[in-house]
CSV table of C-alpha atoms in Angstrom, one decimal:
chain,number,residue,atom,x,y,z
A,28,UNK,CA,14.5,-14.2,-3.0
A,29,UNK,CA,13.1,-14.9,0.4
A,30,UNK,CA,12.6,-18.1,1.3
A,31,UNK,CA,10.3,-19.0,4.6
A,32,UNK,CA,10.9,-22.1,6.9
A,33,UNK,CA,8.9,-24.4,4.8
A,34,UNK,CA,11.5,-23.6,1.5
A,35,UNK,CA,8.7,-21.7,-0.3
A,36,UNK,CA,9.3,-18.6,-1.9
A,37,UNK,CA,7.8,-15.3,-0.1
A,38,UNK,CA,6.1,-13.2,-2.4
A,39,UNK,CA,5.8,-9.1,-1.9
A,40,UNK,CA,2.6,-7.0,-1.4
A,41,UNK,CA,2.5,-6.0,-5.0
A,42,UNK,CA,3.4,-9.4,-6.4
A,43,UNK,CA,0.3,-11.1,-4.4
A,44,UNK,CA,-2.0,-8.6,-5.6
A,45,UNK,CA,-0.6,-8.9,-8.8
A,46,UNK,CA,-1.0,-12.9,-9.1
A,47,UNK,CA,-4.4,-12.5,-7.5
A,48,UNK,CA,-5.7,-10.3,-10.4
A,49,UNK,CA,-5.0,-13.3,-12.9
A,50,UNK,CA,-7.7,-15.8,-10.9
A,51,UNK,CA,-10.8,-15.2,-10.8
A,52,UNK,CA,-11.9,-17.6,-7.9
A,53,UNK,CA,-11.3,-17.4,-4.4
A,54,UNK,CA,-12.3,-18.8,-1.5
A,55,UNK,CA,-14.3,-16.9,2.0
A,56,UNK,CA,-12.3,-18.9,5.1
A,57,UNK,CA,-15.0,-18.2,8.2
A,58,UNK,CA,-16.6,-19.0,11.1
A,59,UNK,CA,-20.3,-20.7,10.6
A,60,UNK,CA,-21.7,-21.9,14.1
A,61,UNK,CA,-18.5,-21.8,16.0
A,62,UNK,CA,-17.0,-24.3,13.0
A,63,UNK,CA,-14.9,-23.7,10.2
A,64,UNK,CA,-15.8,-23.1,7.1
A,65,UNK,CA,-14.8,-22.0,3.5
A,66,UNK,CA,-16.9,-21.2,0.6
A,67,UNK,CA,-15.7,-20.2,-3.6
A,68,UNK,CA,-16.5,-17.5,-4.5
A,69,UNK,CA,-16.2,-15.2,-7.8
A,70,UNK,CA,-14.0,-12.3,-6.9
A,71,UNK,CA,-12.3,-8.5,-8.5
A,72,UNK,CA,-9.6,-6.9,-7.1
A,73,UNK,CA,-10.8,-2.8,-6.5
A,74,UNK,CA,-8.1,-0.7,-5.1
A,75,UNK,CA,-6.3,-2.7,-2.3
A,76,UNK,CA,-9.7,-4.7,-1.2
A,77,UNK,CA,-11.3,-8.3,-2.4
A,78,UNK,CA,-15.0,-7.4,-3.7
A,79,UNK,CA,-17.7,-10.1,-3.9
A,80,UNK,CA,-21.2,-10.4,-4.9
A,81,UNK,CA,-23.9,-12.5,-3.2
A,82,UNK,CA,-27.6,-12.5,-2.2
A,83,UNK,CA,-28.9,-10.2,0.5
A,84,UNK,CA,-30.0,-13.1,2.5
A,85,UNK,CA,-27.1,-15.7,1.9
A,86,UNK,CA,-25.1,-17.7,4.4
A,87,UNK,CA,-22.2,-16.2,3.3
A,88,UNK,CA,-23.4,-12.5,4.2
A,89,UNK,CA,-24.7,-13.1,7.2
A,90,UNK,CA,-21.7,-14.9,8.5
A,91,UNK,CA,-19.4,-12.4,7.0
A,92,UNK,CA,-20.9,-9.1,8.8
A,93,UNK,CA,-18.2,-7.5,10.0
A,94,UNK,CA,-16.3,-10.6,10.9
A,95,UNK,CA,-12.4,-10.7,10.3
A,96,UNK,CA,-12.7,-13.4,7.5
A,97,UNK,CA,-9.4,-14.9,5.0
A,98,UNK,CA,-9.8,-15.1,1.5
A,99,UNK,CA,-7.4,-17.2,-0.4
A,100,UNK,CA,-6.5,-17.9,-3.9
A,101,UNK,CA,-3.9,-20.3,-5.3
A,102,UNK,CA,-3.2,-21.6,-9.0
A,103,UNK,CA,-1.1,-24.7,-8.6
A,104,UNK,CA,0.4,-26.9,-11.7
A,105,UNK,CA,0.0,-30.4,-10.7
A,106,UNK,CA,2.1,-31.7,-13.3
A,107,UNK,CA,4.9,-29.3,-13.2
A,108,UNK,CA,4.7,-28.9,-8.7
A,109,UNK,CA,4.9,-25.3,-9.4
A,110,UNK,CA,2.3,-23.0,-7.7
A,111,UNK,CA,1.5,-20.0,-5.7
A,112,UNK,CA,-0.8,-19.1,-3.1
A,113,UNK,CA,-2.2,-15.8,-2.0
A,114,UNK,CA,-4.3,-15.0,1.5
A,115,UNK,CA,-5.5,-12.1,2.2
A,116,UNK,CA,-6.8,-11.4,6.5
A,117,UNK,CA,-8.9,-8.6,7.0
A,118,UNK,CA,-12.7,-7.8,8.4
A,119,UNK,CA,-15.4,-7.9,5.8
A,120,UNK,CA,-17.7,-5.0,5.2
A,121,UNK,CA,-21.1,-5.0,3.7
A,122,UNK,CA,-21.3,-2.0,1.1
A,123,UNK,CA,-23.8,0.3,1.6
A,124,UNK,CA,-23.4,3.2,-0.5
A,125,UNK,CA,-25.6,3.1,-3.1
A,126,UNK,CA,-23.1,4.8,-5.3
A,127,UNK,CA,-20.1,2.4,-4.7
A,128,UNK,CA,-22.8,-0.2,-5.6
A,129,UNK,CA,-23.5,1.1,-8.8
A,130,UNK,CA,-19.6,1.8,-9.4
A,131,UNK,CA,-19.4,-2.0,-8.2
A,132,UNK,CA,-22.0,-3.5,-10.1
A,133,UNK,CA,-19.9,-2.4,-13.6
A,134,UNK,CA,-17.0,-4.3,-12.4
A,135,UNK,CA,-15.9,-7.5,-14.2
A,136,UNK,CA,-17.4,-9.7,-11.7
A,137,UNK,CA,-18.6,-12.9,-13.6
A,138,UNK,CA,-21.7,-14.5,-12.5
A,139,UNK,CA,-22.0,-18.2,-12.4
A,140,UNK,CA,-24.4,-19.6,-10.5
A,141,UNK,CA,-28.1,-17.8,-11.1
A,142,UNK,CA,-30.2,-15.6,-9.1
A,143,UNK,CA,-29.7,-11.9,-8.1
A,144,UNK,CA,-26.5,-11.3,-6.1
A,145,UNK,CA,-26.9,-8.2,-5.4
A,146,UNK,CA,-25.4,-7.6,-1.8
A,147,UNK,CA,-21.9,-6.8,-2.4
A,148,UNK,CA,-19.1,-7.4,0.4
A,149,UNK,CA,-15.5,-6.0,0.4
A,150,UNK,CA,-12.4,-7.7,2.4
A,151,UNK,CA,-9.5,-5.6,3.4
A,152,UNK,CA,-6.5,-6.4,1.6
A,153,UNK,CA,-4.4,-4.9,4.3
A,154,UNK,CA,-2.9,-8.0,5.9
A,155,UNK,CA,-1.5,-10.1,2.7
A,156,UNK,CA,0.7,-13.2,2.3
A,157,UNK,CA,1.8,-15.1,-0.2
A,158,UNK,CA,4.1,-17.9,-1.3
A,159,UNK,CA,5.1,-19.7,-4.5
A,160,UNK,CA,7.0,-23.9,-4.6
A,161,UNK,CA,10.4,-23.7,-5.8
A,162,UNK,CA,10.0,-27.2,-7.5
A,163,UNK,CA,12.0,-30.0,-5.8
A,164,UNK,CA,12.5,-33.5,-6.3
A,165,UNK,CA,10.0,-35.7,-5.2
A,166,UNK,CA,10.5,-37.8,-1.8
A,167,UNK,CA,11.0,-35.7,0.8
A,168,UNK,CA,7.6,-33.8,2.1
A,169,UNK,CA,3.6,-33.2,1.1
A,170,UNK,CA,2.7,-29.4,1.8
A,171,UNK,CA,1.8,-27.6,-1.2
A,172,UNK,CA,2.2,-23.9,-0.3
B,2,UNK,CA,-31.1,-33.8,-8.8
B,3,UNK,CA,-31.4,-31.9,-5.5
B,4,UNK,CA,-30.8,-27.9,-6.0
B,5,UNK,CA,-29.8,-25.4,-3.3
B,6,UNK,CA,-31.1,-22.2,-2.4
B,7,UNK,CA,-28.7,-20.5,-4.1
B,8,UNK,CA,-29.2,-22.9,-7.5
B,9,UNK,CA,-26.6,-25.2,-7.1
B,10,UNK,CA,-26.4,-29.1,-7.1
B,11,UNK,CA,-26.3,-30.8,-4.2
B,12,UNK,CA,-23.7,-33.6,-4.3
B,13,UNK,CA,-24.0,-37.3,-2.0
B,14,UNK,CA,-21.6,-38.5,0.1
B,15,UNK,CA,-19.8,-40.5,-2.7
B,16,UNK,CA,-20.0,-38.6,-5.2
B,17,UNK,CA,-18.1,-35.6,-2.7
B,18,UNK,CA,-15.4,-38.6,-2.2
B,19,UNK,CA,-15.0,-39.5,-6.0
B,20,UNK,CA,-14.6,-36.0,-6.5
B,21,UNK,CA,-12.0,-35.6,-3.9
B,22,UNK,CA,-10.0,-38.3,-5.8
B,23,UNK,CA,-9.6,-36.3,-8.6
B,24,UNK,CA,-8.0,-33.3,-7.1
B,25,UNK,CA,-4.0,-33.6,-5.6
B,26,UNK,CA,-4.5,-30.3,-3.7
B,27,UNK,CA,-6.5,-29.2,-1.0
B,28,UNK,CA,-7.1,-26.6,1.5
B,29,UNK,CA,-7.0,-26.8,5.6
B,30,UNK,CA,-8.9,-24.4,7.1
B,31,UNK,CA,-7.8,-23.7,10.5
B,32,UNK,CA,-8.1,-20.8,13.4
B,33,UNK,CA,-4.4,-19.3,13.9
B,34,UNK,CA,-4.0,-17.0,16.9
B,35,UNK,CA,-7.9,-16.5,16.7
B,36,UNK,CA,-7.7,-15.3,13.0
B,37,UNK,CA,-9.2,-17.4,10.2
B,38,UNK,CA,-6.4,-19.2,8.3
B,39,UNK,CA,-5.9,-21.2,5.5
B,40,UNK,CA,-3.1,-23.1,4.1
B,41,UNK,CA,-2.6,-25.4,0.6
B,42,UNK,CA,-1.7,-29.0,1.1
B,43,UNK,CA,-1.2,-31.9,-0.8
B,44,UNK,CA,-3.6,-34.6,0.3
B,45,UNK,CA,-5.1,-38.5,-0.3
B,46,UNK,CA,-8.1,-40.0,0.4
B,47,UNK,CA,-7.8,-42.8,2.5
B,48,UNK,CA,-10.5,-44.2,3.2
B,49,UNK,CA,-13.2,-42.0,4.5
B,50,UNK,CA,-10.5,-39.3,5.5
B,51,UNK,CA,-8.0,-37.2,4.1
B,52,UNK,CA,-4.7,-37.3,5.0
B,53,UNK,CA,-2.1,-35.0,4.9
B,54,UNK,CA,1.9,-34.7,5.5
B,55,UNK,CA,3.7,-32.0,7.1
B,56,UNK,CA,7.0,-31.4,9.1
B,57,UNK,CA,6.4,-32.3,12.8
B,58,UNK,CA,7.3,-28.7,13.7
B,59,UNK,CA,5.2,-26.6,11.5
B,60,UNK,CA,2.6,-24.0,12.3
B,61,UNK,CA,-0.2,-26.7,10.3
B,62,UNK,CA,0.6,-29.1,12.7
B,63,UNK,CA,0.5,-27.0,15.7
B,64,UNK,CA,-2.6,-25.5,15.0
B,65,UNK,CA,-4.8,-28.3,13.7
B,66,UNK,CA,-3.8,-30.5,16.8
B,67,UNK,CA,-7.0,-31.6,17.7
B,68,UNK,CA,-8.7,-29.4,16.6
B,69,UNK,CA,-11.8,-29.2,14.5
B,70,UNK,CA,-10.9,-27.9,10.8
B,71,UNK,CA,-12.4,-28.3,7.3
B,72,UNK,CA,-10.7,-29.4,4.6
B,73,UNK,CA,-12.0,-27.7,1.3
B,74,UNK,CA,-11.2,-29.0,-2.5
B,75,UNK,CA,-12.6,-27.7,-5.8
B,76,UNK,CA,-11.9,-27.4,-9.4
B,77,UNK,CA,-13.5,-24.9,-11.9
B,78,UNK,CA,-13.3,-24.4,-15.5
B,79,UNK,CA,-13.2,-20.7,-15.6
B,80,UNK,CA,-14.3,-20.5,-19.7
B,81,UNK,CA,-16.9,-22.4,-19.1
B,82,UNK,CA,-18.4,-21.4,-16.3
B,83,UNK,CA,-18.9,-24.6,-14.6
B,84,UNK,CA,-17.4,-26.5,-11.3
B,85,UNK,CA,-17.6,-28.3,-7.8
B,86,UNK,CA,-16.5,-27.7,-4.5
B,87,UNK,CA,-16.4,-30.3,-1.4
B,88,UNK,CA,-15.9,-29.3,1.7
B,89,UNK,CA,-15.3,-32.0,5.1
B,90,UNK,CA,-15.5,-30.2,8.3
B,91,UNK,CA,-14.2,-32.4,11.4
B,92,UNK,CA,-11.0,-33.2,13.9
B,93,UNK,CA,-7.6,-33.3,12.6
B,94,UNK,CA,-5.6,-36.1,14.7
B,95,UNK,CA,-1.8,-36.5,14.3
B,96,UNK,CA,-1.0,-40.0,13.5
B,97,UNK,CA,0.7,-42.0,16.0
B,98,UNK,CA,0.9,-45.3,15.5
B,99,UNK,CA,4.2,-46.5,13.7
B,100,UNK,CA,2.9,-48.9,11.9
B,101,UNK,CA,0.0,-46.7,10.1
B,102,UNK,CA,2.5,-44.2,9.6
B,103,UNK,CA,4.5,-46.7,8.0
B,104,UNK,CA,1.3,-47.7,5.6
B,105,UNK,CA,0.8,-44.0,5.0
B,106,UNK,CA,4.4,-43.5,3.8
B,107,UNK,CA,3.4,-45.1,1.0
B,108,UNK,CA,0.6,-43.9,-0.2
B,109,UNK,CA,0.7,-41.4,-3.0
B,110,UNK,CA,1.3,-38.3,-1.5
B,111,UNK,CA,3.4,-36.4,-3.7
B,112,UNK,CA,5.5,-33.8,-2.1
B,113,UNK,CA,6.4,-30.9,-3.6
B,114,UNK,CA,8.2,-28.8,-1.2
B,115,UNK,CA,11.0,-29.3,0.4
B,116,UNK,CA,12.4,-30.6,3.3
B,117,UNK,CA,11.2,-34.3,5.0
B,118,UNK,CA,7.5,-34.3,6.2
B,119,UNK,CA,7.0,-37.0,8.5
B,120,UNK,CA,4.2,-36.2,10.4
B,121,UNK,CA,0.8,-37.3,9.0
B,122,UNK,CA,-2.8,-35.5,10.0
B,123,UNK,CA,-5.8,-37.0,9.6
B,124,UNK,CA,-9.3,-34.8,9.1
B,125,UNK,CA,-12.6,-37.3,9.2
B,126,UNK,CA,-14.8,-36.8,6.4
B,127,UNK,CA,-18.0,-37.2,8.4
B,128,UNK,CA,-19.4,-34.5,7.6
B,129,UNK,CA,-18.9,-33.7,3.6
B,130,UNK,CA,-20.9,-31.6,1.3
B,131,UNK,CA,-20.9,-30.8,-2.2
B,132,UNK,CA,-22.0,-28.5,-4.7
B,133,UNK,CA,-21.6,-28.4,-8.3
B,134,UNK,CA,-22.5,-25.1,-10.5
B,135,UNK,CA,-25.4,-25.9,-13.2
B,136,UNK,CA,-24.1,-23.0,-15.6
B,137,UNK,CA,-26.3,-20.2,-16.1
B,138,UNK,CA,-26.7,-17.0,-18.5
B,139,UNK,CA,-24.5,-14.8,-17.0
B,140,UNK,CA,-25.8,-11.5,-15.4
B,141,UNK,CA,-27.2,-12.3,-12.4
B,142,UNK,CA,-24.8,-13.4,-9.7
B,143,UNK,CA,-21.4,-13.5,-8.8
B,144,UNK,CA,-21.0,-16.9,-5.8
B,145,UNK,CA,-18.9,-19.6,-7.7
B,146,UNK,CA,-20.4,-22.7,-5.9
């Protein structure tokens, strides 16, 4: 087991996309008028890449085009301190295919909020890290993951 | 009850802050070597800020010094379909003065992983918005909040 400088455990490629396809929520990390900003977001794992769905028009697709964006997931157990989290850096694409939309739009990708979503957006899986809390006494620190 | 564009309930200011209390974990969001980055903490509200604890050394508290960063907490009921997000945006200072770091010591930030983290960040909740999904029939979207 690796452990990083913080003493949280370093998960491999395959475990983080393994742990990610167990969560359906993540969260876009990106730039919105030169400030940070994050935004949930219901996601599927295709292939070695994050898909989304959103409107055409949305925030979130216009300040995702082609921008190198992060998208995080994380499950944490508050009462037992045990958790992981998962980050994945890469650019986002909008899909344009027509056909990969219609392969897309049969994916498990559960709506919850209404209105068409119709625009979807893939992020690069390529750059991935992950780490999980090897539970420790309380007393000593704060960071989660 | 105010509704988005994309359908979903705008939260006030205190509401976003009751919220907050209800959560133990949050999410910095932060600009690492001009990539998008995002990092699990543990956090409290104090006040109208969040606080947060990390060692003095770490890459966190390198990178937020200063600078502007949102903080981003949520929690979803994935069966049901329903949830909230807050999200502050504005400057995380290191705290310097010994006696508020004292105070802040003993507030209840529960660490979870390892090692002492003395150095405390604060991030101004300012600027804070919310959203809460108003569950809907699914087949028609895919954005969680």
């Amino acid at each position: 087991m690796e452990i990083d400088a913080n003493g949280l455990e370093v998960l491999g490629h395959a475990e983080c996309l393994a742990l990610m396809q167990t969560i359906p929520i993540g969260r876009v990390v990106f730039t919105e008028q030169a400030l940070p900003a994050v935004q949930p977001v219901n996601f599927v794992l295709d292939g070695d890449s994050v898909v989304i769905r959103t409107a055409p028009g949305s925030k979130l697709a216009a300040a995702t085009r082609g921008a190198v964006v992060a998208f995080e997931t994380d499950d944490f157990d508050t009462t037992a301190g045990t958790g992981w989290s998962v980050t994945a850096v890469g650019q986002a694409r909008a899909v344009r295919d027509p056909k990969e939309i219609a392969r897309l739009s049969r994916l498990p990708l559960q709506p919850w909020s209404p209105g068409p979503k119709e625009h979807f957006i893939r992020i690069s899986c390529h750059r991935l890290t992950g780490r999980r809390i090897v539970p420790v006494a309380p007393g000593s620190g704060g960071q989660a993951a």
